[in-house]
N, CA and C of each residue as an Amber inpcrd file, in Angstrom:
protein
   489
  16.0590000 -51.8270000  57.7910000  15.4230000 -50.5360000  57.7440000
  16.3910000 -49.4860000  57.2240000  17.7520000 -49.4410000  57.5750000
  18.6670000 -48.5270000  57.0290000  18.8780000 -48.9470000  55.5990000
  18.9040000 -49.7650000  55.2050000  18.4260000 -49.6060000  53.2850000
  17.6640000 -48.9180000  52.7630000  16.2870000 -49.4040000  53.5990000
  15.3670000 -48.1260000  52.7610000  15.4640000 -46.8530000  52.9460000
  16.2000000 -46.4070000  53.5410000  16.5020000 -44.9280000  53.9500000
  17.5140000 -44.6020000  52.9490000  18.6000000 -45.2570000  52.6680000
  19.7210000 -44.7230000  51.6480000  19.2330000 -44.0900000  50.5230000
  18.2110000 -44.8280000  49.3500000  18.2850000 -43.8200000  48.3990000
  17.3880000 -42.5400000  48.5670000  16.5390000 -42.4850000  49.7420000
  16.2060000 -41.2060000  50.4310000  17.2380000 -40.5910000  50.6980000
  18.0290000 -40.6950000  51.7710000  18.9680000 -40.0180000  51.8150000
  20.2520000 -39.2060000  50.5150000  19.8390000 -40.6980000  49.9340000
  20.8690000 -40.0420000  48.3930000  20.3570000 -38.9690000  48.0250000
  18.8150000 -38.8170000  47.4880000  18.5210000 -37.9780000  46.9300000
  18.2740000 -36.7190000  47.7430000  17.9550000 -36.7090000  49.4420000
  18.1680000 -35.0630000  49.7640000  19.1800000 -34.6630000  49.5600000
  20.4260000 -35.5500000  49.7680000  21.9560000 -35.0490000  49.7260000
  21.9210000 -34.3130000  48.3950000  21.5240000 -35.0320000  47.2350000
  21.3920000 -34.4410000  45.7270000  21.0780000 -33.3480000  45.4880000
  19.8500000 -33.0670000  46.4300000  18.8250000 -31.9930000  45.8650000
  19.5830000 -30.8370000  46.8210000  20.2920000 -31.0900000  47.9420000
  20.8740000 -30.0080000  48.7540000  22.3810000 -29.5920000  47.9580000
  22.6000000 -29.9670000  47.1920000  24.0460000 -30.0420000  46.3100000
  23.5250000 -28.9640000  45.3070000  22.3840000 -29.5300000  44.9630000
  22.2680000 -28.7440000  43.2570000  21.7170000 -27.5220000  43.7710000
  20.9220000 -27.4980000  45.1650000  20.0710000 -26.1180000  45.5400000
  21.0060000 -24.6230000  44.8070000  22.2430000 -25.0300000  45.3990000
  22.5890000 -23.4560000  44.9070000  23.2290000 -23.4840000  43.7980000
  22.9890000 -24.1720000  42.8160000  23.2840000 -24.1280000  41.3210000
  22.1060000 -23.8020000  40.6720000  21.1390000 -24.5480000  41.4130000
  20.1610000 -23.7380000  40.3740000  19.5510000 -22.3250000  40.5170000
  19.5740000 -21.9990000  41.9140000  19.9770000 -20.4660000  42.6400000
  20.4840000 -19.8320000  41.3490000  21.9930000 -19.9180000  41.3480000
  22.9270000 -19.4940000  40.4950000  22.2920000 -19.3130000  38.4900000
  21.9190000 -20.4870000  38.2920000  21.2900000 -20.2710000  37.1510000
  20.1350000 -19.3330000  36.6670000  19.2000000 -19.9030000  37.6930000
  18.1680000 -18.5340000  37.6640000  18.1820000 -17.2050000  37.8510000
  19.6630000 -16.9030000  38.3920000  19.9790000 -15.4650000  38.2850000
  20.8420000 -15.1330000  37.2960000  21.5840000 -16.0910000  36.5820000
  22.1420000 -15.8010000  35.3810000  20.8180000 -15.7750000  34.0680000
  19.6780000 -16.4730000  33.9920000  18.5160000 -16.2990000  33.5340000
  17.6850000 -15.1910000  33.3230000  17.9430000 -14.6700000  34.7850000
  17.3030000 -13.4940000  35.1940000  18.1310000 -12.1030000  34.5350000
  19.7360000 -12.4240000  34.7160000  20.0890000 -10.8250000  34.3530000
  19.8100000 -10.1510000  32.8930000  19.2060000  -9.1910000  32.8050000
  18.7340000  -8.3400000  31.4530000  19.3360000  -8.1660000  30.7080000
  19.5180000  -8.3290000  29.7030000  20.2990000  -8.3730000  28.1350000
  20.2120000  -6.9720000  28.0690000  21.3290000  -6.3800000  27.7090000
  21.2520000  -5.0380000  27.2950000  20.9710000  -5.1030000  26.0720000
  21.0050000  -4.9650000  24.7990000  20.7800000  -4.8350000  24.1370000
  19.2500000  -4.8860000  24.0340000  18.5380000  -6.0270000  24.5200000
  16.8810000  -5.8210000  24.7200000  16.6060000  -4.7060000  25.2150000
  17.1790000  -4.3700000  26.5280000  16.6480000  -3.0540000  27.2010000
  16.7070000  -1.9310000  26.3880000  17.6980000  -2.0960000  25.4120000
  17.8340000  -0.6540000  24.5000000  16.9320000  -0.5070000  23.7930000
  16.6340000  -1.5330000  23.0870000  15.8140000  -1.5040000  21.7950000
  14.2440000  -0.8190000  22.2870000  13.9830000  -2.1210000  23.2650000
  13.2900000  -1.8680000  24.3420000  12.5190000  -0.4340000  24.3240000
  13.5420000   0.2720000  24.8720000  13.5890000   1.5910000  25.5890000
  13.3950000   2.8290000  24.5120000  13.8630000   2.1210000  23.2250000
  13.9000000   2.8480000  21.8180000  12.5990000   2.5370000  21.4410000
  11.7900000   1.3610000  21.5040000  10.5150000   1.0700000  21.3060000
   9.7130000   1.6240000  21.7340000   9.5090000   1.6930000  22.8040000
   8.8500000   2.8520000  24.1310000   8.9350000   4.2250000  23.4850000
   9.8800000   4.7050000  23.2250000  10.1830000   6.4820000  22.9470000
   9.4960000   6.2320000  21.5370000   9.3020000   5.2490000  20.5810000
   9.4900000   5.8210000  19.2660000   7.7240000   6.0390000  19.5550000
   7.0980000   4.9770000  19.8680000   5.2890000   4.9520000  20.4270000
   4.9520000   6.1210000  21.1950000   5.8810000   6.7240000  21.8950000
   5.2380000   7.2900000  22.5770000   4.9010000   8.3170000  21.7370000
   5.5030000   8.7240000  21.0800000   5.2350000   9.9470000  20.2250000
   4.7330000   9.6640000  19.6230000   4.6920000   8.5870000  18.6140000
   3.2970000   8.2120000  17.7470000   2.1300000   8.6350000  18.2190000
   1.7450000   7.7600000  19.3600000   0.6550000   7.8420000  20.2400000
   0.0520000   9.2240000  20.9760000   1.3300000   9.9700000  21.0480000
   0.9960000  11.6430000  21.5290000   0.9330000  12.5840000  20.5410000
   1.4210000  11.9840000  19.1610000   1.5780000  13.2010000  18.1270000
   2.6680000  14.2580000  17.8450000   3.4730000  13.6210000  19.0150000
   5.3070000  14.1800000  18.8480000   5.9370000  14.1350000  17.6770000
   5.7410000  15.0880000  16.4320000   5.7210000  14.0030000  15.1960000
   7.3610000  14.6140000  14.7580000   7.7810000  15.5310000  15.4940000
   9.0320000  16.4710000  15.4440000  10.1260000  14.8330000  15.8200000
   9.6450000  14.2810000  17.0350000  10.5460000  13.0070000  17.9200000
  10.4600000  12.2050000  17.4220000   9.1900000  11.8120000  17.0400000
   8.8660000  10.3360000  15.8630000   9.2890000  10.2740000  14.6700000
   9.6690000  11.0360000  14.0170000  10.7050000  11.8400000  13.0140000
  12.1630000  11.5200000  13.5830000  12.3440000  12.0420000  14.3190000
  14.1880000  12.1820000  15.0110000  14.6540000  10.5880000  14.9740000
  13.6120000   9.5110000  15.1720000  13.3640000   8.0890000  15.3510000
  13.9220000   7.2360000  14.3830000  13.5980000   7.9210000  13.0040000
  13.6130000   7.1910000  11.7480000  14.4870000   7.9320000  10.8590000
  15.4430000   6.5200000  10.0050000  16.2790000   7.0040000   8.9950000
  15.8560000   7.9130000   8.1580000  16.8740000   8.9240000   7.2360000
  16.1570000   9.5960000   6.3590000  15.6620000   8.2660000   4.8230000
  16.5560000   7.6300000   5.1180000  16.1510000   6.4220000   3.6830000
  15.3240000   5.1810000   3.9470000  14.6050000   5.6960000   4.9980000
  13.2490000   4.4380000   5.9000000  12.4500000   3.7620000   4.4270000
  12.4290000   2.6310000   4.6680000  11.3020000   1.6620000   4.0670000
  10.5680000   1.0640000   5.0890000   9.3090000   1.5110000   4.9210000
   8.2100000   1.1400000   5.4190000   7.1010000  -0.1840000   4.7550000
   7.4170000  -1.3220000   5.1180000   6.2770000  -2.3160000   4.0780000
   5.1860000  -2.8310000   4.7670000   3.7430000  -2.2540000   4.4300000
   2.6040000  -2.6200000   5.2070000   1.8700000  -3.5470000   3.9660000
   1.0570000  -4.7020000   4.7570000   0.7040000  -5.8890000   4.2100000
  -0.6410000  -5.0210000   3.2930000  -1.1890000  -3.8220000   3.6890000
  -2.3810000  -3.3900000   3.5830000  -2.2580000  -2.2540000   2.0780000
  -0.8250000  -1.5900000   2.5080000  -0.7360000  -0.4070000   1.9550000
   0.3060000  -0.2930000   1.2030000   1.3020000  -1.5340000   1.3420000
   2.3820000  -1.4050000   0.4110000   3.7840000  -0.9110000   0.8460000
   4.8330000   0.0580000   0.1470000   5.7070000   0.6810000   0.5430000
   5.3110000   1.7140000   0.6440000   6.2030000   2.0210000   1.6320000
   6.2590000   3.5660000   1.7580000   7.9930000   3.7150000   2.1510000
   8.2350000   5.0780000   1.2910000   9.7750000   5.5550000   1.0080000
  10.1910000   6.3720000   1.7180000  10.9120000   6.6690000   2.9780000
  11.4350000   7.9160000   3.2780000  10.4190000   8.3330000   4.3400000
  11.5880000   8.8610000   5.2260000  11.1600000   9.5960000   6.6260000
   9.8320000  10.3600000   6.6420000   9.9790000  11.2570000   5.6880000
   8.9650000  12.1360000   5.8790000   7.7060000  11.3660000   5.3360000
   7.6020000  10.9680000   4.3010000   6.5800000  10.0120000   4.2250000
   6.0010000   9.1950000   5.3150000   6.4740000   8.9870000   6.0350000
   6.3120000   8.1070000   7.1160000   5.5410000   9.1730000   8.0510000
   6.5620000   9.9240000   8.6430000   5.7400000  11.2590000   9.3520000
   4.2810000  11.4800000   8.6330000   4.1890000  11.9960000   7.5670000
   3.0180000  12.7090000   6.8170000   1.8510000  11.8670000   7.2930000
   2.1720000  10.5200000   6.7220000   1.3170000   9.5380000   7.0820000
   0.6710000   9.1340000   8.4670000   1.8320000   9.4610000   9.5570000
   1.1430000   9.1970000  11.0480000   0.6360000  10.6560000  11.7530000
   0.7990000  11.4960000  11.2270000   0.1790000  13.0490000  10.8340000
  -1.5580000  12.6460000  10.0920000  -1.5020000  12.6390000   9.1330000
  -2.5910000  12.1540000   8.4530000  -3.7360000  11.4130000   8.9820000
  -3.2580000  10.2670000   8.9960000  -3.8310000   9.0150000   9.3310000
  -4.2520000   8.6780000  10.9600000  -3.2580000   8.9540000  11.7920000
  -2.7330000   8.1680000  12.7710000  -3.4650000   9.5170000  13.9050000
  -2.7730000  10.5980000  14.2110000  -2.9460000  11.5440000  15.2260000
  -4.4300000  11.9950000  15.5510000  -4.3110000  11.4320000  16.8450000
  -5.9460000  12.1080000  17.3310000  -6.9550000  10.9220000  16.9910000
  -6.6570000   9.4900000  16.3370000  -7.4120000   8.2950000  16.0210000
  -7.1380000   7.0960000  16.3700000  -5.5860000   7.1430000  16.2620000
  -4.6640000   5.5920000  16.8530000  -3.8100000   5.3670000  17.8990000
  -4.4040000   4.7290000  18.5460000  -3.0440000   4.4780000  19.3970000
  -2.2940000   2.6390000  19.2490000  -0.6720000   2.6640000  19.5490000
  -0.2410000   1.4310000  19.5050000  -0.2330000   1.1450000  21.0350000
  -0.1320000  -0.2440000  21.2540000   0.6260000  -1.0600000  22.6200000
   1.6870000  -2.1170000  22.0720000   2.3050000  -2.4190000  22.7570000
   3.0090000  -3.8360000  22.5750000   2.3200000  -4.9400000  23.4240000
   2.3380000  -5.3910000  22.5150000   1.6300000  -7.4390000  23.6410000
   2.6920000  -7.5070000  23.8870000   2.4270000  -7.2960000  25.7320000
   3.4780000  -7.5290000  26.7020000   3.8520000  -9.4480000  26.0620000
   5.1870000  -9.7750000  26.2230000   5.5980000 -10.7800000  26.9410000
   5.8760000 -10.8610000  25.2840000   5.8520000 -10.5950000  23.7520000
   5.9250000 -10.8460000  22.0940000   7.0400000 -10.2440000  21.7050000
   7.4620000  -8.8850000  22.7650000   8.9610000  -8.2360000  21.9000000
  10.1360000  -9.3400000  21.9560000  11.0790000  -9.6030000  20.9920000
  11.9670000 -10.3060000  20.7540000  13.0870000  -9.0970000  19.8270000
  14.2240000  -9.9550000  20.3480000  15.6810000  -8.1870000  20.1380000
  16.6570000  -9.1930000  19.5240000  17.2080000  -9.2490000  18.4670000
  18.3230000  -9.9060000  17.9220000  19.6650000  -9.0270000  17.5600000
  20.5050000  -9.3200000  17.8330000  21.4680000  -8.6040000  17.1320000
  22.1020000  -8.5340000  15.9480000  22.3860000  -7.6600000  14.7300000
  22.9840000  -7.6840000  14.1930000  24.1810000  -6.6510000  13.8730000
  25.1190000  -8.4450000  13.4720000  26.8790000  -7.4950000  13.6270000
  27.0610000  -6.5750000  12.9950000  27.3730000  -5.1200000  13.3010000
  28.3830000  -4.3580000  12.6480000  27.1570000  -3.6840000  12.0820000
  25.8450000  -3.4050000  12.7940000  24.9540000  -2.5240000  12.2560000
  23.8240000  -2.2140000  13.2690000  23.2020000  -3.1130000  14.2180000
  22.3490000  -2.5110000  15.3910000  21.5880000  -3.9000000  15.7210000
  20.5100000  -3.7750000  15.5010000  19.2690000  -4.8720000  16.0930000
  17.9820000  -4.8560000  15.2170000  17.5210000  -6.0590000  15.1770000
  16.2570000  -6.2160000  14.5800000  15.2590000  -6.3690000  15.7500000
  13.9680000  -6.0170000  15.3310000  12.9290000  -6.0560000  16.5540000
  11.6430000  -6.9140000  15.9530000  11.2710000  -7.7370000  16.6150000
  10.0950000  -8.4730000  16.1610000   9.0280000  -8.4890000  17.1090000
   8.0660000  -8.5800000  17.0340000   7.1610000  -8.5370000  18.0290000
   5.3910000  -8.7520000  17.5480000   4.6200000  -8.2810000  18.6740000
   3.1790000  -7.6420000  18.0520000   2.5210000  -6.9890000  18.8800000
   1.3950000  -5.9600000  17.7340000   1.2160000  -4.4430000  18.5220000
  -0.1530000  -4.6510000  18.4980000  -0.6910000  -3.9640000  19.1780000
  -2.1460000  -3.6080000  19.2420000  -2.8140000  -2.1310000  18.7800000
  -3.7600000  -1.6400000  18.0120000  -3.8550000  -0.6500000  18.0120000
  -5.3180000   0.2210000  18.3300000  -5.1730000   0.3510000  18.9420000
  -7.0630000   1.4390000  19.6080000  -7.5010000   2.5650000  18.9070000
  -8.6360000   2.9650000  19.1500000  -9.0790000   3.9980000  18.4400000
  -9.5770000   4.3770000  19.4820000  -9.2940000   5.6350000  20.6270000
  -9.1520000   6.1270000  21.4720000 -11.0690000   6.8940000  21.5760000
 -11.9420000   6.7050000  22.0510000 -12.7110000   7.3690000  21.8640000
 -14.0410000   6.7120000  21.1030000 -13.5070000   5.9040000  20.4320000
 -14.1020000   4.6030000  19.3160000 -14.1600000   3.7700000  19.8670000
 -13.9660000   3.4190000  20.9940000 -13.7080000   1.3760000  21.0550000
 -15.2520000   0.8640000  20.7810000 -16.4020000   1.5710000  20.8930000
 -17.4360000   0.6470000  20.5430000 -18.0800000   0.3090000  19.0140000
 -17.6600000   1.4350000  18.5350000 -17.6310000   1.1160000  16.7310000
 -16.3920000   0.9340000  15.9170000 -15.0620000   0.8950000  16.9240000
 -13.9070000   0.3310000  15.8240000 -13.3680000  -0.4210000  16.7650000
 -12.9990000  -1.9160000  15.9340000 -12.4190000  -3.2200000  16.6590000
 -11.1120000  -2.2670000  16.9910000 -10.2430000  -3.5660000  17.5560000
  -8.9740000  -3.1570000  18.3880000  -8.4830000  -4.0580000  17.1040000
  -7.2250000  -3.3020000  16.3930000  -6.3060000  -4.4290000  15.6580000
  -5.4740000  -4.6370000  16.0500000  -4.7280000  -6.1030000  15.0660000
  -3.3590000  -6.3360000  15.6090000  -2.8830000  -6.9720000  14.6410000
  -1.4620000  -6.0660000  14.7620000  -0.6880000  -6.8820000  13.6070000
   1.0910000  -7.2880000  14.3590000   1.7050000  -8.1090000  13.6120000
   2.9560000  -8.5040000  13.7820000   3.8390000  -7.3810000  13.1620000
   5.0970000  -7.1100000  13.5720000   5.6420000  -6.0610000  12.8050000
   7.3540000  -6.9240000  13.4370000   7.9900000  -6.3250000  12.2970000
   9.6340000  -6.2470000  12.3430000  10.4260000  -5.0460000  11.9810000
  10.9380000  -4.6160000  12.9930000  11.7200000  -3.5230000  12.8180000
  12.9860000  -3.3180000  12.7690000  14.3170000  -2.7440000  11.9680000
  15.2450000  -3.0970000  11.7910000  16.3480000  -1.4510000  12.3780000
  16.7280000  -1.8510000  12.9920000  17.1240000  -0.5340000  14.0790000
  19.0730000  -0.8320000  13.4160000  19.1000000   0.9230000  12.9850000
  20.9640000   0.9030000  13.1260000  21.5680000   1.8440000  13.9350000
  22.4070000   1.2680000  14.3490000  23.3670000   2.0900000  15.4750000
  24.3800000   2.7180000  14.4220000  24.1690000   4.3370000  15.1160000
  25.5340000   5.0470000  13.6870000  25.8850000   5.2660000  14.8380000
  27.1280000   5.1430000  14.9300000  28.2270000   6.0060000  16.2120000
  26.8880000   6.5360000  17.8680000  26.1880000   5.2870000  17.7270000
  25.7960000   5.7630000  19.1020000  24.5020000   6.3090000  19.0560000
  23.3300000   6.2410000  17.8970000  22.3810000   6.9450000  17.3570000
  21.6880000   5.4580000  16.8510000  20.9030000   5.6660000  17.4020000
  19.9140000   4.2050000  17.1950000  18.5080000   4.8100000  16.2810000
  18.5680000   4.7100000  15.3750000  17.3340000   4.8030000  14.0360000
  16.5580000   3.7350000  13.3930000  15.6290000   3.8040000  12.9590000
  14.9160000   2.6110000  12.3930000  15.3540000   2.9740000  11.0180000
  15.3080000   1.7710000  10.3030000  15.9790000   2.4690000   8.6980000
  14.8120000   1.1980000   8.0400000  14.0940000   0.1730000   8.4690000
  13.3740000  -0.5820000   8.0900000  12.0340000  -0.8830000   8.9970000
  10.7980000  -1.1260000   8.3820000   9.5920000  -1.6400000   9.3670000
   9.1890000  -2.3270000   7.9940000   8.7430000  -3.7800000   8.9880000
   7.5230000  -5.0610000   8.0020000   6.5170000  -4.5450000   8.9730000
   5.1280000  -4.4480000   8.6750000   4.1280000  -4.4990000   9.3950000
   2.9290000  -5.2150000   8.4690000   2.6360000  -6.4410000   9.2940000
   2.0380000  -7.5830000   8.2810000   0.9550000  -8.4330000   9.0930000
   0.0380000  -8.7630000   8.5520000  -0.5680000 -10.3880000   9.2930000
  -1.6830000  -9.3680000  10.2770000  -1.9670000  -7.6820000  10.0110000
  -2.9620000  -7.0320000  10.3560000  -4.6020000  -7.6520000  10.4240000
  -5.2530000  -7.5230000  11.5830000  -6.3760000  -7.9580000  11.5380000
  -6.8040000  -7.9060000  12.7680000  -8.5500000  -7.4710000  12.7540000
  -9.4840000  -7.5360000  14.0760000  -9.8210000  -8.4180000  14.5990000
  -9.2930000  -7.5990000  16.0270000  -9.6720000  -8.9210000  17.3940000
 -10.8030000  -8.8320000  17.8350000 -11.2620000 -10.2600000  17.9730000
 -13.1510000 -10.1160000  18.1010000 -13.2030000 -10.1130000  19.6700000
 -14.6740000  -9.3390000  19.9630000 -14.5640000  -8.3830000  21.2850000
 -15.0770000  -9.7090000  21.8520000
């Protein structure tokens, strides 16, 4: 009878060994990448003003030499262009979200972070005669001395989500 007990016993002994390693891992898993949180946090501020019409902040956001490439509309050159356009187009008609759980933050050396993800966008007031879209976008963020700007956006692969 004490045979069949040994490799029982082996294996609680095992599983009581590794308990606090994997403890340990899942909190090294768990701790937050700074650099995500920044971008993050830069993502958050740049929408919010989109979405409110802050177009003074959503401006402050973006390089003055921004390229903008939409799958729909092409390029677009330069800050203010960009502004004009979410002025125009955008204020009082669109709003963005991020699909929780899609932002992804990479680093690049010796210039800031790229942002990849996908957004959702509403028509506040509309939802029963305008679909909800969604497109994939990449955003290319540079750090000047401590000043985090977008100096690039892909926004591509746009299209309505059926209700």
């Amino acid at each position: 009878m004490r045979k069949t007990f040994a490799p029982l016993h082996a294996l609680l002994f095992t599983a009581l060994l590794a308990a606090p390693l994997a403890h340990l891992s899942a909190q090294a898993a768990a701790a937050p990448d700074p650099l995500f949180q920044t971008i993050q946090s830069w993502d958050a501020k740049l929408f919010d003003a989109y979405n409110h019409c802050d177009l003074e902040k959503f401006g402050s956001l973006l390089a003055d030499d921004l390229e903008f490439y939409h799958d729909k509309s092409g390029l677009s050159s330069g800050r203010q262009a960009l502004v004009e356009g979410v002025k125009n187009n955008i204020c009082g008609k669109v709003t963005r979200e991020l699909v929780p759980g899609t932002l992804e933050v990479y680093p690049i050396a010796n210039y800031g972070a790229v942002e990849i993800g996908v957004h959702r966008f509403h028509h506040p007031g509309h939802e029963n005669t305008e679909s909800v879209g969604e497109a994939k976008f990449i955003q290319l963020w540079q750090n000047k001395d401590g000043v985090w700007k977008i100096t690039r956006v892909i926004s591509f692969d746009h299209q309505a989500l059926t209700k």
